[in-house]
Amino acid sequence: MTKKSRDLLGLPVISLDEGVKLGHVKGLVIDPPSKALAALIVESSGLFREQRFIPLAKIHSMGFDAVTISRITNAEKGASLPHIVQLWKDKVTLVGARVISENGTVLGRVQDYTVDLDNGQIEGIELAESSLNRMLKGSHHISVHLIRTLGREAVVVSDNTAESMNRIDGGLEERMRQMLPKKKAKPEEPTDEM
């Protein structure tokens, strides 16, 4: 089961042992070398908002309506998770990063990315060329297998990515094409050959 990163943001985080809502998912921490989610950032509800990290290994489940953890102590302060804090400080957020091929062709920007909810692996990125182009031509999906590097400013993909992208949404161009009546083939005119 997969989910877009933007759909994880704002989900409530529930402790199964205590039956308590800790807060909401405020952000995602990415581990670029493994192309996976490393942790969730949770902001607690209430008067004194506190930010905590939940490492992927301590997440019980990431569902459609909530994220569950076994106990409250699974949401930890950054001081006890230096590796995750370093990843967070590296600010590899993906959304908004340029997508560039190994040969130097800019394909667009990352609009979103898809995460496998069972193992946290990034399955692929959603690419949009520009706001206007996205509206006209739609957006495309690039599989993680075509991604070479996840960086703070750019995502580097293999040279053959442009030919291997899957269209997600056809945009206005495709919708207009579907709405217009199809042209009928002209019947062939008889020839005067004798």
PDB file of C-alpha atoms in Angstrom:
ATOM      1  CA  MET A   1       0.000   0.000   0.000  1.00  0.00           C
ATOM      2  CA  THR A   2       1.380   3.418  -0.942  1.00  0.00           C
ATOM      3  CA  LYS A   3       0.553   6.985  -0.075  1.00  0.00           C
ATOM      4  CA  LYS A   4       1.647  10.385  -1.340  1.00  0.00           C
ATOM      5  CA  SER A   5       3.814  12.361   1.061  1.00  0.00           C
ATOM      6  CA  ARG A   6       1.349  15.254   1.209  1.00  0.00           C
ATOM      7  CA  ASP A   7      -1.337  12.823   2.414  1.00  0.00           C
ATOM      8  CA  LEU A   8       0.800  11.837   5.423  1.00  0.00           C
ATOM      9  CA  LEU A   9       1.132  15.452   6.579  1.00  0.00           C
ATOM     10  CA  GLY A  10      -1.484  16.404   9.139  1.00  0.00           C
ATOM     11  CA  LEU A  11      -2.414  12.837  10.089  1.00  0.00           C
ATOM     12  CA  PRO A  12      -2.994  12.312  13.820  1.00  0.00           C
ATOM     13  CA  VAL A  13      -0.456  10.147  15.677  1.00  0.00           C
ATOM     14  CA  ILE A  14      -2.068   7.715  18.126  1.00  0.00           C
ATOM     15  CA  SER A  15      -0.391   5.656  20.867  1.00  0.00           C
ATOM     16  CA  LEU A  16      -1.885   2.153  20.965  1.00  0.00           C
ATOM     17  CA  ASP A  17      -0.933   1.328  24.596  1.00  0.00           C
ATOM     18  CA  GLU A  18      -2.165   4.602  26.076  1.00  0.00           C
ATOM     19  CA  GLY A  19      -4.951   5.399  23.599  1.00  0.00           C
ATOM     20  CA  VAL A  20      -3.703   8.986  23.371  1.00  0.00           C
ATOM     21  CA  LYS A  21      -3.285  11.336  20.422  1.00  0.00           C
ATOM     22  CA  LEU A  22       0.253  12.741  20.558  1.00  0.00           C
ATOM     23  CA  GLY A  23      -0.247  15.346  17.860  1.00  0.00           C
ATOM     24  CA  HIS A  24      -0.101  15.545  14.077  1.00  0.00           C
ATOM     25  CA  VAL A  25       2.518  14.671  11.470  1.00  0.00           C
ATOM     26  CA  LYS A  26       4.259  17.956  10.723  1.00  0.00           C
ATOM     27  CA  GLY A  27       7.024  16.722   8.431  1.00  0.00           C
ATOM     28  CA  LEU A  28       8.895  13.804   6.934  1.00  0.00           C
ATOM     29  CA  VAL A  29      12.604  13.051   7.297  1.00  0.00           C
ATOM     30  CA  ILE A  30      14.155  11.392   4.247  1.00  0.00           C
ATOM     31  CA  ASP A  31      17.260   9.206   4.173  1.00  0.00           C
ATOM     32  CA  PRO A  32      18.625   9.971   0.661  1.00  0.00           C
ATOM     33  CA  PRO A  33      21.132   7.072   0.316  1.00  0.00           C
ATOM     34  CA  SER A  34      18.466   4.459   1.100  1.00  0.00           C
ATOM     35  CA  LYS A  35      15.737   6.389  -0.792  1.00  0.00           C
ATOM     36  CA  ALA A  36      13.418   5.886   2.157  1.00  0.00           C
ATOM     37  CA  LEU A  37      11.550   7.652   4.898  1.00  0.00           C
ATOM     38  CA  ALA A  38      13.719   7.772   8.046  1.00  0.00           C
ATOM     39  CA  ALA A  39      11.247   9.323  10.488  1.00  0.00           C
ATOM     40  CA  LEU A  40       8.113  11.375  10.961  1.00  0.00           C
ATOM     41  CA  ILE A  41       8.161  14.742  12.705  1.00  0.00           C
ATOM     42  CA  VAL A  42       5.281  15.103  15.140  1.00  0.00           C
ATOM     43  CA  GLU A  43       4.110  18.366  16.629  1.00  0.00           C
ATOM     44  CA  SER A  44       2.207  17.877  19.858  1.00  0.00           C
ATOM     45  CA  SER A  45      -1.166  19.457  20.409  1.00  0.00           C
ATOM     46  CA  GLY A  46      -1.848  21.850  23.215  1.00  0.00           C
ATOM     47  CA  LEU A  47      -0.500  25.066  24.648  1.00  0.00           C
ATOM     48  CA  PHE A  48       3.183  24.068  24.640  1.00  0.00           C
ATOM     49  CA  ARG A  49       3.870  22.717  21.191  1.00  0.00           C
ATOM     50  CA  GLU A  50       6.751  20.326  21.187  1.00  0.00           C
ATOM     51  CA  GLN A  51       8.389  18.675  18.207  1.00  0.00           C
ATOM     52  CA  ARG A  52       9.376  15.016  18.388  1.00  0.00           C
ATOM     53  CA  PHE A  53      10.664  12.432  15.944  1.00  0.00           C
ATOM     54  CA  ILE A  54       9.306   8.939  15.376  1.00  0.00           C
ATOM     55  CA  PRO A  55      11.909   6.716  13.669  1.00  0.00           C
ATOM     56  CA  LEU A  56      10.453   4.497  10.964  1.00  0.00           C
ATOM     57  CA  ALA A  57      11.301   1.350  12.975  1.00  0.00           C
ATOM     58  CA  LYS A  58       9.098   2.576  15.846  1.00  0.00           C
ATOM     59  CA  ILE A  59       6.013   3.237  13.727  1.00  0.00           C
ATOM     60  CA  HIS A  60       3.423   0.511  14.174  1.00  0.00           C
ATOM     61  CA  SER A  61       1.368   1.496  11.132  1.00  0.00           C
ATOM     62  CA  MET A  62       0.846   4.360   8.694  1.00  0.00           C
ATOM     63  CA  GLY A  63      -2.787   4.112   7.672  1.00  0.00           C
ATOM     64  CA  PHE A  64      -5.121   6.250   5.619  1.00  0.00           C
ATOM     65  CA  ASP A  65      -6.599   8.023   8.650  1.00  0.00           C
ATOM     66  CA  ALA A  66      -3.845   7.937  11.285  1.00  0.00           C
ATOM     67  CA  VAL A  67      -0.309   6.912  12.180  1.00  0.00           C
ATOM     68  CA  THR A  68      -0.073   4.514  15.112  1.00  0.00           C
ATOM     69  CA  ILE A  69       2.827   3.807  17.453  1.00  0.00           C
ATOM     70  CA  SER A  70       2.993   1.231  20.251  1.00  0.00           C
ATOM     71  CA  ARG A  71       3.644   3.681  23.080  1.00  0.00           C
ATOM     72  CA  ILE A  72       4.168   7.387  23.693  1.00  0.00           C
ATOM     73  CA  THR A  73       7.892   6.890  24.350  1.00  0.00           C
ATOM     74  CA  ASN A  74       8.367   5.927  20.669  1.00  0.00           C
ATOM     75  CA  ALA A  75       8.108   9.635  19.847  1.00  0.00           C
ATOM     76  CA  GLU A  76      11.515  10.930  20.907  1.00  0.00           C
ATOM     77  CA  LYS A  77      13.254  14.265  21.270  1.00  0.00           C
ATOM     78  CA  GLY A  78      15.954  15.031  18.746  1.00  0.00           C
ATOM     79  CA  ALA A  79      18.760  14.815  21.321  1.00  0.00           C
ATOM     80  CA  SER A  80      18.378  11.031  21.488  1.00  0.00           C
ATOM     81  CA  LEU A  81      18.345  10.623  17.684  1.00  0.00           C
ATOM     82  CA  PRO A  82      21.450  12.394  16.295  1.00  0.00           C
ATOM     83  CA  HIS A  83      21.403  10.532  12.947  1.00  0.00           C
ATOM     84  CA  ILE A  84      17.780  11.510  12.261  1.00  0.00           C
ATOM     85  CA  VAL A  85      18.364  15.092  13.393  1.00  0.00           C
ATOM     86  CA  GLN A  86      21.311  15.308  10.977  1.00  0.00           C
ATOM     87  CA  LEU A  87      19.118  14.037   8.123  1.00  0.00           C
ATOM     88  CA  TRP A  88      16.484  16.613   9.098  1.00  0.00           C
ATOM     89  CA  LYS A  89      19.095  19.400   9.136  1.00  0.00           C
ATOM     90  CA  ASP A  90      20.263  18.322   5.663  1.00  0.00           C
ATOM     91  CA  LYS A  91      16.787  19.429   4.500  1.00  0.00           C
ATOM     92  CA  VAL A  92      16.249  16.909   1.724  1.00  0.00           C
ATOM     93  CA  THR A  93      12.520  17.465   1.329  1.00  0.00           C
ATOM     94  CA  LEU A  94      12.220  16.460  -2.351  1.00  0.00           C
ATOM     95  CA  VAL A  95       9.084  18.532  -3.021  1.00  0.00           C
ATOM     96  CA  GLY A  96      10.152  21.481  -5.137  1.00  0.00           C
ATOM     97  CA  ALA A  97      13.555  19.997  -6.049  1.00  0.00           C
ATOM     98  CA  ARG A  98      14.620  20.124  -9.704  1.00  0.00           C
ATOM     99  CA  VAL A  99      14.698  16.848 -11.581  1.00  0.00           C
ATOM    100  CA  ILE A 100      17.708  16.669 -13.874  1.00  0.00           C
ATOM    101  CA  SER A 101      18.997  13.809 -15.999  1.00  0.00           C
ATOM    102  CA  GLU A 102      22.599  12.626 -15.969  1.00  0.00           C
ATOM    103  CA  ASN A 103      23.123  14.335 -19.331  1.00  0.00           C
ATOM    104  CA  GLY A 104      22.062  17.708 -17.890  1.00  0.00           C
ATOM    105  CA  THR A 105      18.467  17.968 -19.133  1.00  0.00           C
ATOM    106  CA  VAL A 106      16.071  19.560 -16.638  1.00  0.00           C
ATOM    107  CA  LEU A 107      12.820  17.579 -16.697  1.00  0.00           C
ATOM    108  CA  GLY A 108      10.875  19.664 -14.173  1.00  0.00           C
ATOM    109  CA  ARG A 109      10.320  19.804 -10.418  1.00  0.00           C
ATOM    110  CA  VAL A 110       9.155  17.267  -7.862  1.00  0.00           C
ATOM    111  CA  GLN A 111       5.515  17.916  -7.065  1.00  0.00           C
ATOM    112  CA  ASP A 112       5.151  15.010  -4.624  1.00  0.00           C
ATOM    113  CA  TYR A 113       6.493  11.525  -3.938  1.00  0.00           C
ATOM    114  CA  THR A 114       4.972   8.176  -3.094  1.00  0.00           C
ATOM    115  CA  VAL A 115       5.938   6.149  -0.017  1.00  0.00           C
ATOM    116  CA  ASP A 116       5.351   2.437   0.584  1.00  0.00           C
ATOM    117  CA  LEU A 117       3.499   2.430   3.914  1.00  0.00           C
ATOM    118  CA  ASP A 118       4.798  -1.013   4.890  1.00  0.00           C
ATOM    119  CA  ASN A 119       8.541  -0.344   4.647  1.00  0.00           C
ATOM    120  CA  GLY A 120       8.928   3.430   4.166  1.00  0.00           C
ATOM    121  CA  GLN A 121      10.650   3.072   0.781  1.00  0.00           C
ATOM    122  CA  ILE A 122      10.106   5.884  -1.696  1.00  0.00           C
ATOM    123  CA  GLU A 123       8.375   4.273  -4.678  1.00  0.00           C
ATOM    124  CA  GLY A 124       8.699   7.205  -7.044  1.00  0.00           C
ATOM    125  CA  ILE A 125       8.284  10.918  -7.590  1.00  0.00           C
ATOM    126  CA  GLU A 126       5.553  12.948  -9.228  1.00  0.00           C
ATOM    127  CA  LEU A 127       7.001  15.392 -11.722  1.00  0.00           C
ATOM    128  CA  ALA A 128       5.520  18.648 -12.961  1.00  0.00           C
ATOM    129  CA  GLU A 129       7.319  20.747 -15.553  1.00  0.00           C
ATOM    130  CA  SER A 130       5.853  24.059 -14.333  1.00  0.00           C
ATOM    131  CA  SER A 131       2.504  25.195 -12.948  1.00  0.00           C
ATOM    132  CA  LEU A 132       1.257  26.241 -16.377  1.00  0.00           C
ATOM    133  CA  ASN A 133       2.709  23.197 -18.117  1.00  0.00           C
ATOM    134  CA  ARG A 134       1.246  20.895 -15.450  1.00  0.00           C
ATOM    135  CA  MET A 135      -2.168  22.429 -15.997  1.00  0.00           C
ATOM    136  CA  LEU A 136      -1.873  22.008 -19.769  1.00  0.00           C
ATOM    137  CA  LYS A 137       0.038  18.746 -20.095  1.00  0.00           C
ATOM    138  CA  GLY A 138      -0.479  17.041 -16.717  1.00  0.00           C
ATOM    139  CA  SER A 139       2.037  15.385 -14.438  1.00  0.00           C
ATOM    140  CA  HIS A 140       4.206  12.279 -14.693  1.00  0.00           C
ATOM    141  CA  HIS A 141       5.436   9.540 -12.355  1.00  0.00           C
ATOM    142  CA  ILE A 142       9.099   8.545 -12.254  1.00  0.00           C
ATOM    143  CA  SER A 143       9.894   5.178 -10.664  1.00  0.00           C
ATOM    144  CA  VAL A 144      12.537   5.072  -7.932  1.00  0.00           C
ATOM    145  CA  HIS A 145      14.531   2.663 -10.135  1.00  0.00           C
ATOM    146  CA  LEU A 146      15.278   5.566 -12.496  1.00  0.00           C
ATOM    147  CA  ILE A 147      16.475   7.830  -9.663  1.00  0.00           C
ATOM    148  CA  ARG A 148      20.226   7.983  -9.152  1.00  0.00           C
ATOM    149  CA  THR A 149      20.484  10.639  -6.409  1.00  0.00           C
ATOM    150  CA  LEU A 150      18.103  12.368  -3.994  1.00  0.00           C
ATOM    151  CA  GLY A 151      19.651  15.721  -3.150  1.00  0.00           C
ATOM    152  CA  ARG A 152      18.612  18.877  -1.344  1.00  0.00           C
ATOM    153  CA  GLU A 153      18.461  20.947  -4.522  1.00  0.00           C
ATOM    154  CA  ALA A 154      18.095  18.322  -7.235  1.00  0.00           C
ATOM    155  CA  VAL A 155      16.998  14.796  -7.957  1.00  0.00           C
ATOM    156  CA  VAL A 156      19.311  13.178 -10.512  1.00  0.00           C
ATOM    157  CA  VAL A 157      17.709  10.597 -12.794  1.00  0.00           C
ATOM    158  CA  SER A 158      19.068   8.314 -15.507  1.00  0.00           C
ATOM    159  CA  ASP A 159      19.282   9.571 -19.081  1.00  0.00           C
ATOM    160  CA  ASN A 160      16.416   7.392 -20.352  1.00  0.00           C
ATOM    161  CA  THR A 161      13.923   8.728 -17.795  1.00  0.00           C
ATOM    162  CA  ALA A 162      12.072  11.022 -20.222  1.00  0.00           C
ATOM    163  CA  GLU A 163      11.069   7.981 -22.306  1.00  0.00           C
ATOM    164  CA  SER A 164      10.155   5.881 -19.247  1.00  0.00           C
ATOM    165  CA  MET A 165       7.898   8.326 -17.359  1.00  0.00           C
ATOM    166  CA  ASN A 166       4.273   7.321 -16.745  1.00  0.00           C
ATOM    167  CA  ARG A 167       1.614   9.994 -17.216  1.00  0.00           C
ATOM    168  CA  ILE A 168      -0.539  10.436 -14.098  1.00  0.00           C
ATOM    169  CA  ASP A 169      -2.823  13.209 -15.235  1.00  0.00           C
ATOM    170  CA  GLY A 170      -3.256  14.315 -18.830  1.00  0.00           C
ATOM    171  CA  GLY A 171      -4.036  17.948 -18.058  1.00  0.00           C
ATOM    172  CA  LEU A 172      -6.246  20.238 -20.131  1.00  0.00           C
ATOM    173  CA  GLU A 173      -4.690  19.188 -23.427  1.00  0.00           C
ATOM    174  CA  GLU A 174      -5.840  15.606 -23.001  1.00  0.00           C
ATOM    175  CA  ARG A 175      -9.244  16.567 -21.606  1.00  0.00           C
ATOM    176  CA  MET A 176      -9.872  18.837 -24.593  1.00  0.00           C
ATOM    177  CA  ARG A 177      -8.815  16.066 -26.975  1.00  0.00           C
ATOM    178  CA  GLN A 178     -11.301  13.710 -25.298  1.00  0.00           C
ATOM    179  CA  MET A 179     -14.111  16.259 -25.520  1.00  0.00           C
ATOM    180  CA  LEU A 180     -13.640  17.146 -29.178  1.00  0.00           C
ATOM    181  CA  PRO A 181     -15.418  14.947 -31.710  1.00  0.00           C
ATOM    182  CA  LYS A 182     -13.180  12.523 -33.484  1.00  0.00           C
ATOM    183  CA  LYS A 183     -12.469  13.329 -37.121  1.00  0.00           C
ATOM    184  CA  LYS A 184     -14.043  10.898 -39.517  1.00  0.00           C
ATOM    185  CA  ALA A 185     -11.826   9.437 -42.158  1.00  0.00           C
ATOM    186  CA  LYS A 186     -12.595  10.801 -45.602  1.00  0.00           C
ATOM    187  CA  PRO A 187     -13.832   8.172 -48.022  1.00  0.00           C
ATOM    188  CA  GLU A 188     -11.465   7.591 -50.856  1.00  0.00           C
ATOM    189  CA  GLU A 189     -12.479   9.285 -54.087  1.00  0.00           C
ATOM    190  CA  PRO A 190     -12.824   7.062 -57.116  1.00  0.00           C
ATOM    191  CA  THR A 191     -10.112   7.415 -59.687  1.00  0.00           C
ATOM    192  CA  ASP A 192     -10.596   7.463 -63.448  1.00  0.00           C
ATOM    193  CA  GLU A 193      -8.069   4.859 -64.357  1.00  0.00           C
ATOM    194  CA  MET A 194      -8.731   2.756 -67.421  1.00  0.00           C
TER     195      MET A 194
END
